[in-house]
Amino acid sequence: MTTTTSEAADRPLPLFYRKPVVLRSTVHGAWRLKDGDFGFAAETAFVPIVGGEFVETSRCYPVLFAGTARMPVAVLGLADGINLFVENGRWAEGQYVPAYVRRYPFGFVEIPDSDRFALAIDVAAGRVVEQGDEGAPLFENGEPSALTRQALQFCEAYQGEFRATKAFVDALREKDLIVEQRADVTLPDGRKYALNGFGIVDETRFRELDDATIVDWHRKGFLSLITLHLASLARMGALMERQGRRK
């Protein structure tokens, strides 16, 4: 039996990142970034998502709540270390690529003793060129290049969505709506998988919410996120079929 749990959601470094370095023009003025593919995501069965992605994500993957913080994730496979949507570095055609994946190797790191963040890049991604002309520049004339400015804007938008998503999850937890769940899967060929350590919204408790909370959550957009999450659970069947085709 192969088991996928949410434990990796609590790892010391964020998923994918092994050696993040805060970018500084005075230190990294000559650095460049080569093109890459999605091979770095081929060995993960889930990735974090934010509320603004629920529409696209729920059409393609089950959306669950993982880790001790119970933040939402897109389930990409039934076995640890296998992303069923990446093959030979390419993401499956027609399937949504989560923002967390698209922003890599860039990301934000928290500045100690402050509420601010700085743009960083994962040197371990294998795409950073410290000397030479290969790839696109990260800085030009001592200023962030168009590539770096775009990455900064993307990460700022993601961070804003992350804060909004945390507020959504905090509201769910306050009302005790997220319940522990386990799914045991047996494929037609006899292979067995278990998804455990994740949470879903309890539909009975959801229906019993008081009117004031319903109105408040409607205005905040929380009700639609819950509906999309619950609808996404139907994608588990498609995930099983895809796993069945992967030998």
PDB file of N, CA, C and O in Angstrom, residues 145-211:
ATOM      1  N   SER A 145      15.483  43.591 -13.735  1.00  0.00           N
ATOM      2  CA  SER A 145      15.094  43.459 -15.137  1.00  0.00           C
ATOM      3  C   SER A 145      13.588  43.253 -15.240  1.00  0.00           C
ATOM      4  O   SER A 145      12.892  43.097 -14.230  1.00  0.00           O
ATOM      5  N   ALA A 146      13.083  43.228 -16.474  1.00  0.00           N
ATOM      6  CA  ALA A 146      11.655  42.985 -16.688  1.00  0.00           C
ATOM      7  C   ALA A 146      11.255  41.635 -16.106  1.00  0.00           C
ATOM      8  O   ALA A 146      10.169  41.491 -15.524  1.00  0.00           O
ATOM      9  N   LEU A 147      12.131  40.640 -16.226  1.00  0.00           N
ATOM     10  CA  LEU A 147      11.859  39.310 -15.672  1.00  0.00           C
ATOM     11  C   LEU A 147      11.699  39.370 -14.160  1.00  0.00           C
ATOM     12  O   LEU A 147      10.751  38.800 -13.603  1.00  0.00           O
ATOM     13  N   THR A 148      12.608  40.066 -13.491  1.00  0.00           N
ATOM     14  CA  THR A 148      12.565  40.157 -12.034  1.00  0.00           C
ATOM     15  C   THR A 148      11.369  40.980 -11.566  1.00  0.00           C
ATOM     16  O   THR A 148      10.726  40.640 -10.571  1.00  0.00           O
ATOM     17  N   ARG A 149      11.061  42.063 -12.293  1.00  0.00           N
ATOM     18  CA  ARG A 149       9.895  42.872 -11.917  1.00  0.00           C
ATOM     19  C   ARG A 149       8.612  42.065 -12.057  1.00  0.00           C
ATOM     20  O   ARG A 149       7.714  42.142 -11.208  1.00  0.00           O
ATOM     21  N   GLN A 150       8.531  41.268 -13.106  1.00  0.00           N
ATOM     22  CA  GLN A 150       7.351  40.419 -13.304  1.00  0.00           C
ATOM     23  C   GLN A 150       7.242  39.387 -12.193  1.00  0.00           C
ATOM     24  O   GLN A 150       6.152  39.133 -11.671  1.00  0.00           O
ATOM     25  N   ALA A 151       8.388  38.804 -11.805  1.00  0.00           N
ATOM     26  CA  ALA A 151       8.389  37.819 -10.720  1.00  0.00           C
ATOM     27  C   ALA A 151       7.961  38.466  -9.411  1.00  0.00           C
ATOM     28  O   ALA A 151       7.204  37.873  -8.629  1.00  0.00           O
ATOM     29  N   LEU A 152       8.420  39.684  -9.166  1.00  0.00           N
ATOM     30  CA  LEU A 152       8.055  40.395  -7.948  1.00  0.00           C
ATOM     31  C   LEU A 152       6.557  40.660  -7.899  1.00  0.00           C
ATOM     32  O   LEU A 152       5.905  40.440  -6.863  1.00  0.00           O
ATOM     33  N   GLN A 153       5.992  41.112  -9.014  1.00  0.00           N
ATOM     34  CA  GLN A 153       4.553  41.373  -9.079  1.00  0.00           C
ATOM     35  C   GLN A 153       3.756  40.088  -8.854  1.00  0.00           C
ATOM     36  O   GLN A 153       2.748  40.086  -8.141  1.00  0.00           O
ATOM     37  N   PHE A 154       4.221  39.001  -9.452  1.00  0.00           N
ATOM     38  CA  PHE A 154       3.532  37.715  -9.304  1.00  0.00           C
ATOM     39  C   PHE A 154       3.558  37.268  -7.843  1.00  0.00           C
ATOM     40  O   PHE A 154       2.537  36.843  -7.283  1.00  0.00           O
ATOM     41  N   CYS A 155       4.723  37.372  -7.208  1.00  0.00           N
ATOM     42  CA  CYS A 155       4.853  36.935  -5.817  1.00  0.00           C
ATOM     43  C   CYS A 155       4.061  37.836  -4.870  1.00  0.00           C
ATOM     44  O   CYS A 155       3.495  37.361  -3.879  1.00  0.00           O
ATOM     45  N   GLU A 156       4.003  39.128  -5.159  1.00  0.00           N
ATOM     46  CA  GLU A 156       3.205  40.044  -4.339  1.00  0.00           C
ATOM     47  C   GLU A 156       1.721  39.685  -4.429  1.00  0.00           C
ATOM     48  O   GLU A 156       1.010  39.673  -3.417  1.00  0.00           O
ATOM     49  N   ALA A 157       1.263  39.411  -5.652  1.00  0.00           N
ATOM     50  CA  ALA A 157      -0.138  39.020  -5.829  1.00  0.00           C
ATOM     51  C   ALA A 157      -0.424  37.704  -5.110  1.00  0.00           C
ATOM     52  O   ALA A 157      -1.471  37.545  -4.467  1.00  0.00           O
ATOM     53  N   TYR A 158       0.518  36.767  -5.209  1.00  0.00           N
ATOM     54  CA  TYR A 158       0.335  35.473  -4.548  1.00  0.00           C
ATOM     55  C   TYR A 158       0.278  35.645  -3.031  1.00  0.00           C
ATOM     56  O   TYR A 158      -0.549  35.017  -2.362  1.00  0.00           O
ATOM     57  N   GLN A 159       1.144  36.509  -2.502  1.00  0.00           N
ATOM     58  CA  GLN A 159       1.162  36.723  -1.058  1.00  0.00           C
ATOM     59  C   GLN A 159      -0.156  37.322  -0.582  1.00  0.00           C
ATOM     60  O   GLN A 159      -0.667  36.967   0.482  1.00  0.00           O
ATOM     61  N   GLY A 160      -0.712  38.249  -1.372  1.00  0.00           N
ATOM     62  CA  GLY A 160      -2.006  38.816  -1.026  1.00  0.00           C
ATOM     63  C   GLY A 160      -3.099  37.764  -1.025  1.00  0.00           C
ATOM     64  O   GLY A 160      -3.955  37.734  -0.128  1.00  0.00           O
ATOM     65  N   GLU A 161      -3.076  36.880  -2.025  1.00  0.00           N
ATOM     66  CA  GLU A 161      -4.046  35.789  -2.089  1.00  0.00           C
ATOM     67  C   GLU A 161      -3.856  34.817  -0.933  1.00  0.00           C
ATOM     68  O   GLU A 161      -4.823  34.279  -0.391  1.00  0.00           O
ATOM     69  N   PHE A 162      -2.603  34.613  -0.548  1.00  0.00           N
ATOM     70  CA  PHE A 162      -2.324  33.708   0.573  1.00  0.00           C
ATOM     71  C   PHE A 162      -2.958  34.240   1.859  1.00  0.00           C
ATOM     72  O   PHE A 162      -3.566  33.479   2.621  1.00  0.00           O
ATOM     73  N   ARG A 163      -2.810  35.551   2.097  1.00  0.00           N
ATOM     74  CA  ARG A 163      -3.401  36.135   3.307  1.00  0.00           C
ATOM     75  C   ARG A 163      -4.915  35.991   3.299  1.00  0.00           C
ATOM     76  O   ARG A 163      -5.533  35.674   4.324  1.00  0.00           O
ATOM     77  N   ALA A 164      -5.540  36.233   2.139  1.00  0.00           N
ATOM     78  CA  ALA A 164      -6.994  36.095   2.031  1.00  0.00           C
ATOM     79  C   ALA A 164      -7.415  34.643   2.247  1.00  0.00           C
ATOM     80  O   ALA A 164      -8.446  34.360   2.878  1.00  0.00           O
ATOM     81  N   THR A 165      -6.626  33.710   1.731  1.00  0.00           N
ATOM     82  CA  THR A 165      -6.933  32.289   1.892  1.00  0.00           C
ATOM     83  C   THR A 165      -6.801  31.854   3.342  1.00  0.00           C
ATOM     84  O   THR A 165      -7.606  31.060   3.848  1.00  0.00           O
ATOM     85  N   LYS A 166      -5.799  32.389   4.034  1.00  0.00           N
ATOM     86  CA  LYS A 166      -5.640  32.067   5.457  1.00  0.00           C
ATOM     87  C   LYS A 166      -6.839  32.564   6.259  1.00  0.00           C
ATOM     88  O   LYS A 166      -7.304  31.885   7.194  1.00  0.00           O
ATOM     89  N   ALA A 167      -7.358  33.744   5.897  1.00  0.00           N
ATOM     90  CA  ALA A 167      -8.543  34.255   6.585  1.00  0.00           C
ATOM     91  C   ALA A 167      -9.728  33.317   6.362  1.00  0.00           C
ATOM     92  O   ALA A 167     -10.529  33.070   7.279  1.00  0.00           O
ATOM     93  N   PHE A 168      -9.851  32.794   5.158  1.00  0.00           N
ATOM     94  CA  PHE A 168     -10.910  31.827   4.840  1.00  0.00           C
ATOM     95  C   PHE A 168     -10.759  30.567   5.687  1.00  0.00           C
ATOM     96  O   PHE A 168     -11.720  30.097   6.318  1.00  0.00           O
ATOM     97  N   VAL A 169      -9.544  30.016   5.729  1.00  0.00           N
ATOM     98  CA  VAL A 169      -9.301  28.798   6.500  1.00  0.00           C
ATOM     99  C   VAL A 169      -9.520  29.046   7.989  1.00  0.00           C
ATOM    100  O   VAL A 169     -10.094  28.202   8.696  1.00  0.00           O
ATOM    101  N   ASP A 170      -9.081  30.200   8.476  1.00  0.00           N
ATOM    102  CA  ASP A 170      -9.296  30.531   9.894  1.00  0.00           C
ATOM    103  C   ASP A 170     -10.786  30.543  10.235  1.00  0.00           C
ATOM    104  O   ASP A 170     -11.198  30.096  11.312  1.00  0.00           O
ATOM    105  N   ALA A 171     -11.598  31.056   9.298  1.00  0.00           N
ATOM    106  CA  ALA A 171     -13.051  31.089   9.516  1.00  0.00           C
ATOM    107  C   ALA A 171     -13.614  29.669   9.565  1.00  0.00           C
ATOM    108  O   ALA A 171     -14.468  29.356  10.411  1.00  0.00           O
ATOM    109  N   LEU A 172     -13.142  28.803   8.684  1.00  0.00           N
ATOM    110  CA  LEU A 172     -13.591  27.411   8.698  1.00  0.00           C
ATOM    111  C   LEU A 172     -13.233  26.723  10.011  1.00  0.00           C
ATOM    112  O   LEU A 172     -14.040  25.992  10.598  1.00  0.00           O
ATOM    113  N   ARG A 173     -12.025  26.970  10.457  1.00  0.00           N
ATOM    114  CA  ARG A 173     -11.565  26.322  11.694  1.00  0.00           C
ATOM    115  C   ARG A 173     -12.294  26.869  12.919  1.00  0.00           C
ATOM    116  O   ARG A 173     -12.571  26.135  13.868  1.00  0.00           O
ATOM    117  N   GLU A 174     -12.599  28.155  12.887  1.00  0.00           N
ATOM    118  CA  GLU A 174     -13.333  28.745  14.003  1.00  0.00           C
ATOM    119  C   GLU A 174     -14.697  28.102  14.184  1.00  0.00           C
ATOM    120  O   GLU A 174     -15.178  27.906  15.300  1.00  0.00           O
ATOM    121  N   LYS A 175     -15.317  27.740  13.049  1.00  0.00           N
ATOM    122  CA  LYS A 175     -16.626  27.080  13.088  1.00  0.00           C
ATOM    123  C   LYS A 175     -16.507  25.552  13.127  1.00  0.00           C
ATOM    124  O   LYS A 175     -17.519  24.851  13.070  1.00  0.00           O
ATOM    125  N   ASP A 176     -15.271  25.061  13.218  1.00  0.00           N
ATOM    126  CA  ASP A 176     -15.012  23.618  13.316  1.00  0.00           C
ATOM    127  C   ASP A 176     -15.618  22.865  12.130  1.00  0.00           C
ATOM    128  O   ASP A 176     -16.206  21.792  12.290  1.00  0.00           O
ATOM    129  N   LEU A 177     -15.436  23.408  10.929  1.00  0.00           N
ATOM    130  CA  LEU A 177     -16.018  22.796   9.736  1.00  0.00           C
ATOM    131  C   LEU A 177     -15.086  21.801   9.051  1.00  0.00           C
ATOM    132  O   LEU A 177     -15.542  20.965   8.270  1.00  0.00           O
ATOM    133  N   ILE A 178     -13.784  21.907   9.297  1.00  0.00           N
ATOM    134  CA  ILE A 178     -12.841  20.997   8.645  1.00  0.00           C
ATOM    135  C   ILE A 178     -12.692  19.734   9.483  1.00  0.00           C
ATOM    136  O   ILE A 178     -12.333  19.792  10.664  1.00  0.00           O
ATOM    137  N   VAL A 179     -12.960  18.595   8.863  1.00  0.00           N
ATOM    138  CA  VAL A 179     -12.873  17.319   9.577  1.00  0.00           C
ATOM    139  C   VAL A 179     -11.824  16.430   8.917  1.00  0.00           C
ATOM    140  O   VAL A 179     -11.597  16.488   7.709  1.00  0.00           O
ATOM    141  N   GLU A 180     -11.175  15.627   9.744  1.00  0.00           N
ATOM    142  CA  GLU A 180     -10.168  14.685   9.247  1.00  0.00           C
ATOM    143  C   GLU A 180     -10.837  13.644   8.352  1.00  0.00           C
ATOM    144  O   GLU A 180     -11.949  13.193   8.614  1.00  0.00           O
ATOM    145  N   GLN A 181     -10.137  13.284   7.294  1.00  0.00           N
ATOM    146  CA  GLN A 181     -10.717  12.334   6.343  1.00  0.00           C
ATOM    147  C   GLN A 181      -9.641  11.370   5.868  1.00  0.00           C
ATOM    148  O   GLN A 181      -8.453  11.677   5.904  1.00  0.00           O
ATOM    149  N   ARG A 182     -10.074  10.225   5.410  1.00  0.00           N
ATOM    150  CA  ARG A 182      -9.177   9.219   4.841  1.00  0.00           C
ATOM    151  C   ARG A 182      -9.869   8.587   3.653  1.00  0.00           C
ATOM    152  O   ARG A 182     -11.086   8.365   3.685  1.00  0.00           O
ATOM    153  N   ALA A 183      -9.108   8.338   2.612  1.00  0.00           N
ATOM    154  CA  ALA A 183      -9.672   7.696   1.430  1.00  0.00           C
ATOM    155  C   ALA A 183      -8.815   6.492   1.062  1.00  0.00           C
ATOM    156  O   ALA A 183      -7.601   6.622   0.869  1.00  0.00           O
ATOM    157  N   ASP A 184      -9.424   5.313   0.989  1.00  0.00           N
ATOM    158  CA  ASP A 184      -8.740   4.095   0.560  1.00  0.00           C
ATOM    159  C   ASP A 184      -9.177   3.779  -0.862  1.00  0.00           C
ATOM    160  O   ASP A 184     -10.369   3.698  -1.157  1.00  0.00           O
ATOM    161  N   VAL A 185      -8.201   3.609  -1.727  1.00  0.00           N
ATOM    162  CA  VAL A 185      -8.475   3.422  -3.150  1.00  0.00           C
ATOM    163  C   VAL A 185      -7.898   2.091  -3.615  1.00  0.00           C
ATOM    164  O   VAL A 185      -6.730   1.784  -3.343  1.00  0.00           O
ATOM    165  N   THR A 186      -8.698   1.301  -4.289  1.00  0.00           N
ATOM    166  CA  THR A 186      -8.236   0.059  -4.914  1.00  0.00           C
ATOM    167  C   THR A 186      -8.515   0.143  -6.409  1.00  0.00           C
ATOM    168  O   THR A 186      -9.667   0.285  -6.833  1.00  0.00           O
ATOM    169  N   LEU A 187      -7.457   0.061  -7.215  1.00  0.00           N
ATOM    170  CA  LEU A 187      -7.603   0.130  -8.666  1.00  0.00           C
ATOM    171  C   LEU A 187      -8.028  -1.225  -9.217  1.00  0.00           C
ATOM    172  O   LEU A 187      -7.881  -2.251  -8.549  1.00  0.00           O
ATOM    173  N   PRO A 188      -8.568  -1.245 -10.440  1.00  0.00           N
ATOM    174  CA  PRO A 188      -9.009  -2.512 -11.025  1.00  0.00           C
ATOM    175  C   PRO A 188      -7.924  -3.585 -11.072  1.00  0.00           C
ATOM    176  O   PRO A 188      -8.224  -4.783 -11.023  1.00  0.00           O
ATOM    177  N   ASP A 189      -6.643  -3.160 -11.156  1.00  0.00           N
ATOM    178  CA  ASP A 189      -5.569  -4.155 -11.220  1.00  0.00           C
ATOM    179  C   ASP A 189      -5.112  -4.609  -9.832  1.00  0.00           C
ATOM    180  O   ASP A 189      -4.153  -5.371  -9.703  1.00  0.00           O
ATOM    181  N   GLY A 190      -5.805  -4.146  -8.787  1.00  0.00           N
ATOM    182  CA  GLY A 190      -5.503  -4.589  -7.441  1.00  0.00           C
ATOM    183  C   GLY A 190      -4.598  -3.675  -6.639  1.00  0.00           C
ATOM    184  O   GLY A 190      -4.447  -3.867  -5.425  1.00  0.00           O
ATOM    185  N   ARG A 191      -3.987  -2.704  -7.285  1.00  0.00           N
ATOM    186  CA  ARG A 191      -3.126  -1.779  -6.546  1.00  0.00           C
ATOM    187  C   ARG A 191      -3.951  -0.967  -5.547  1.00  0.00           C
ATOM    188  O   ARG A 191      -5.064  -0.546  -5.858  1.00  0.00           O
ATOM    189  N   LYS A 192      -3.384  -0.758  -4.362  1.00  0.00           N
ATOM    190  CA  LYS A 192      -4.101  -0.056  -3.303  1.00  0.00           C
ATOM    191  C   LYS A 192      -3.347   1.205  -2.893  1.00  0.00           C
ATOM    192  O   LYS A 192      -2.118   1.209  -2.820  1.00  0.00           O
ATOM    193  N   TYR A 193      -4.108   2.255  -2.639  1.00  0.00           N
ATOM    194  CA  TYR A 193      -3.539   3.527  -2.209  1.00  0.00           C
ATOM    195  C   TYR A 193      -4.381   4.068  -1.060  1.00  0.00           C
ATOM    196  O   TYR A 193      -5.571   3.772  -0.955  1.00  0.00           O
ATOM    197  N   ALA A 194      -3.741   4.868  -0.236  1.00  0.00           N
ATOM    198  CA  ALA A 194      -4.459   5.496   0.874  1.00  0.00           C
ATOM    199  C   ALA A 194      -4.082   6.964   0.948  1.00  0.00           C
ATOM    200  O   ALA A 194      -2.900   7.310   0.937  1.00  0.00           O
ATOM    201  N   LEU A 195      -5.085   7.812   0.978  1.00  0.00           N
ATOM    202  CA  LEU A 195      -4.881   9.238   1.225  1.00  0.00           C
ATOM    203  C   LEU A 195      -5.310   9.505   2.654  1.00  0.00           C
ATOM    204  O   LEU A 195      -6.471   9.292   3.010  1.00  0.00           O
ATOM    205  N   ASN A 196      -4.384   9.961   3.489  1.00  0.00           N
ATOM    206  CA  ASN A 196      -4.776  10.265   4.856  1.00  0.00           C
ATOM    207  C   ASN A 196      -4.065  11.524   5.337  1.00  0.00           C
ATOM    208  O   ASN A 196      -3.187  12.059   4.677  1.00  0.00           O
ATOM    209  N   GLY A 197      -4.497  12.010   6.502  1.00  0.00           N
ATOM    210  CA  GLY A 197      -3.892  13.204   7.060  1.00  0.00           C
ATOM    211  C   GLY A 197      -4.382  14.487   6.424  1.00  0.00           C
ATOM    212  O   GLY A 197      -3.728  15.521   6.530  1.00  0.00           O
ATOM    213  N   PHE A 198      -5.516  14.459   5.766  1.00  0.00           N
ATOM    214  CA  PHE A 198      -6.054  15.671   5.157  1.00  0.00           C
ATOM    215  C   PHE A 198      -7.451  15.942   5.695  1.00  0.00           C
ATOM    216  O   PHE A 198      -8.059  15.108   6.361  1.00  0.00           O
ATOM    217  N   GLY A 199      -7.984  17.113   5.388  1.00  0.00           N
ATOM    218  CA  GLY A 199      -9.310  17.475   5.847  1.00  0.00           C
ATOM    219  C   GLY A 199     -10.220  17.921   4.725  1.00  0.00           C
ATOM    220  O   GLY A 199      -9.750  18.346   3.657  1.00  0.00           O
ATOM    221  N   ILE A 200     -11.518  17.807   4.966  1.00  0.00           N
ATOM    222  CA  ILE A 200     -12.530  18.319   4.052  1.00  0.00           C
ATOM    223  C   ILE A 200     -13.578  19.064   4.884  1.00  0.00           C
ATOM    224  O   ILE A 200     -13.636  18.920   6.100  1.00  0.00           O
ATOM    225  N   VAL A 201     -14.393  19.859   4.211  1.00  0.00           N
ATOM    226  CA  VAL A 201     -15.473  20.557   4.898  1.00  0.00           C
ATOM    227  C   VAL A 201     -16.609  19.572   5.167  1.00  0.00           C
ATOM    228  O   VAL A 201     -17.058  18.858   4.253  1.00  0.00           O
ATOM    229  N   ASP A 202     -17.045  19.523   6.403  1.00  0.00           N
ATOM    230  CA  ASP A 202     -18.156  18.653   6.780  1.00  0.00           C
ATOM    231  C   ASP A 202     -19.462  19.289   6.289  1.00  0.00           C
ATOM    232  O   ASP A 202     -19.843  20.365   6.733  1.00  0.00           O
ATOM    233  N   GLU A 203     -20.146  18.615   5.360  1.00  0.00           N
ATOM    234  CA  GLU A 203     -21.341  19.191   4.738  1.00  0.00           C
ATOM    235  C   GLU A 203     -22.476  19.378   5.743  1.00  0.00           C
ATOM    236  O   GLU A 203     -23.247  20.339   5.647  1.00  0.00           O
ATOM    237  N   THR A 204     -22.606  18.466   6.698  1.00  0.00           N
ATOM    238  CA  THR A 204     -23.674  18.595   7.689  1.00  0.00           C
ATOM    239  C   THR A 204     -23.469  19.838   8.544  1.00  0.00           C
ATOM    240  O   THR A 204     -24.407  20.637   8.742  1.00  0.00           O
ATOM    241  N   ARG A 205     -22.277  20.040   9.034  1.00  0.00           N
ATOM    242  CA  ARG A 205     -21.986  21.228   9.837  1.00  0.00           C
ATOM    243  C   ARG A 205     -22.128  22.500   8.997  1.00  0.00           C
ATOM    244  O   ARG A 205     -22.562  23.538   9.510  1.00  0.00           O
ATOM    245  N   PHE A 206     -21.746  22.397   7.740  1.00  0.00           N
ATOM    246  CA  PHE A 206     -21.866  23.545   6.841  1.00  0.00           C
ATOM    247  C   PHE A 206     -23.325  23.964   6.693  1.00  0.00           C
ATOM    248  O   PHE A 206     -23.667  25.155   6.758  1.00  0.00           O
ATOM    249  N   ARG A 207     -24.215  22.987   6.515  1.00  0.00           N
ATOM    250  CA  ARG A 207     -25.640  23.293   6.353  1.00  0.00           C
ATOM    251  C   ARG A 207     -26.258  23.857   7.626  1.00  0.00           C
ATOM    252  O   ARG A 207     -27.301  24.526   7.573  1.00  0.00           O
ATOM    253  N   GLU A 208     -25.638  23.593   8.758  1.00  0.00           N
ATOM    254  CA  GLU A 208     -26.200  24.046  10.033  1.00  0.00           C
ATOM    255  C   GLU A 208     -25.668  25.404  10.481  1.00  0.00           C
ATOM    256  O   GLU A 208     -25.987  25.870  11.584  1.00  0.00           O
ATOM    257  N   LEU A 209     -24.889  26.076   9.636  1.00  0.00           N
ATOM    258  CA  LEU A 209     -24.382  27.396  10.001  1.00  0.00           C
ATOM    259  C   LEU A 209     -25.535  28.373  10.225  1.00  0.00           C
ATOM    260  O   LEU A 209     -26.556  28.322   9.539  1.00  0.00           O
ATOM    261  N   ASP A 210     -25.352  29.295  11.151  1.00  0.00           N
ATOM    262  CA  ASP A 210     -26.388  30.282  11.438  1.00  0.00           C
ATOM    263  C   ASP A 210     -26.487  31.293  10.303  1.00  0.00           C
ATOM    264  O   ASP A 210     -25.562  31.474   9.507  1.00  0.00           O
ATOM    265  N   ASP A 211     -27.634  31.959  10.230  1.00  0.00           N
ATOM    266  CA  ASP A 211     -27.915  32.874   9.131  1.00  0.00           C
ATOM    267  C   ASP A 211     -26.909  34.026   9.053  1.00  0.00           C
ATOM    268  O   ASP A 211     -26.496  34.434   7.959  1.00  0.00           O
TER     269      ASP A 211
END
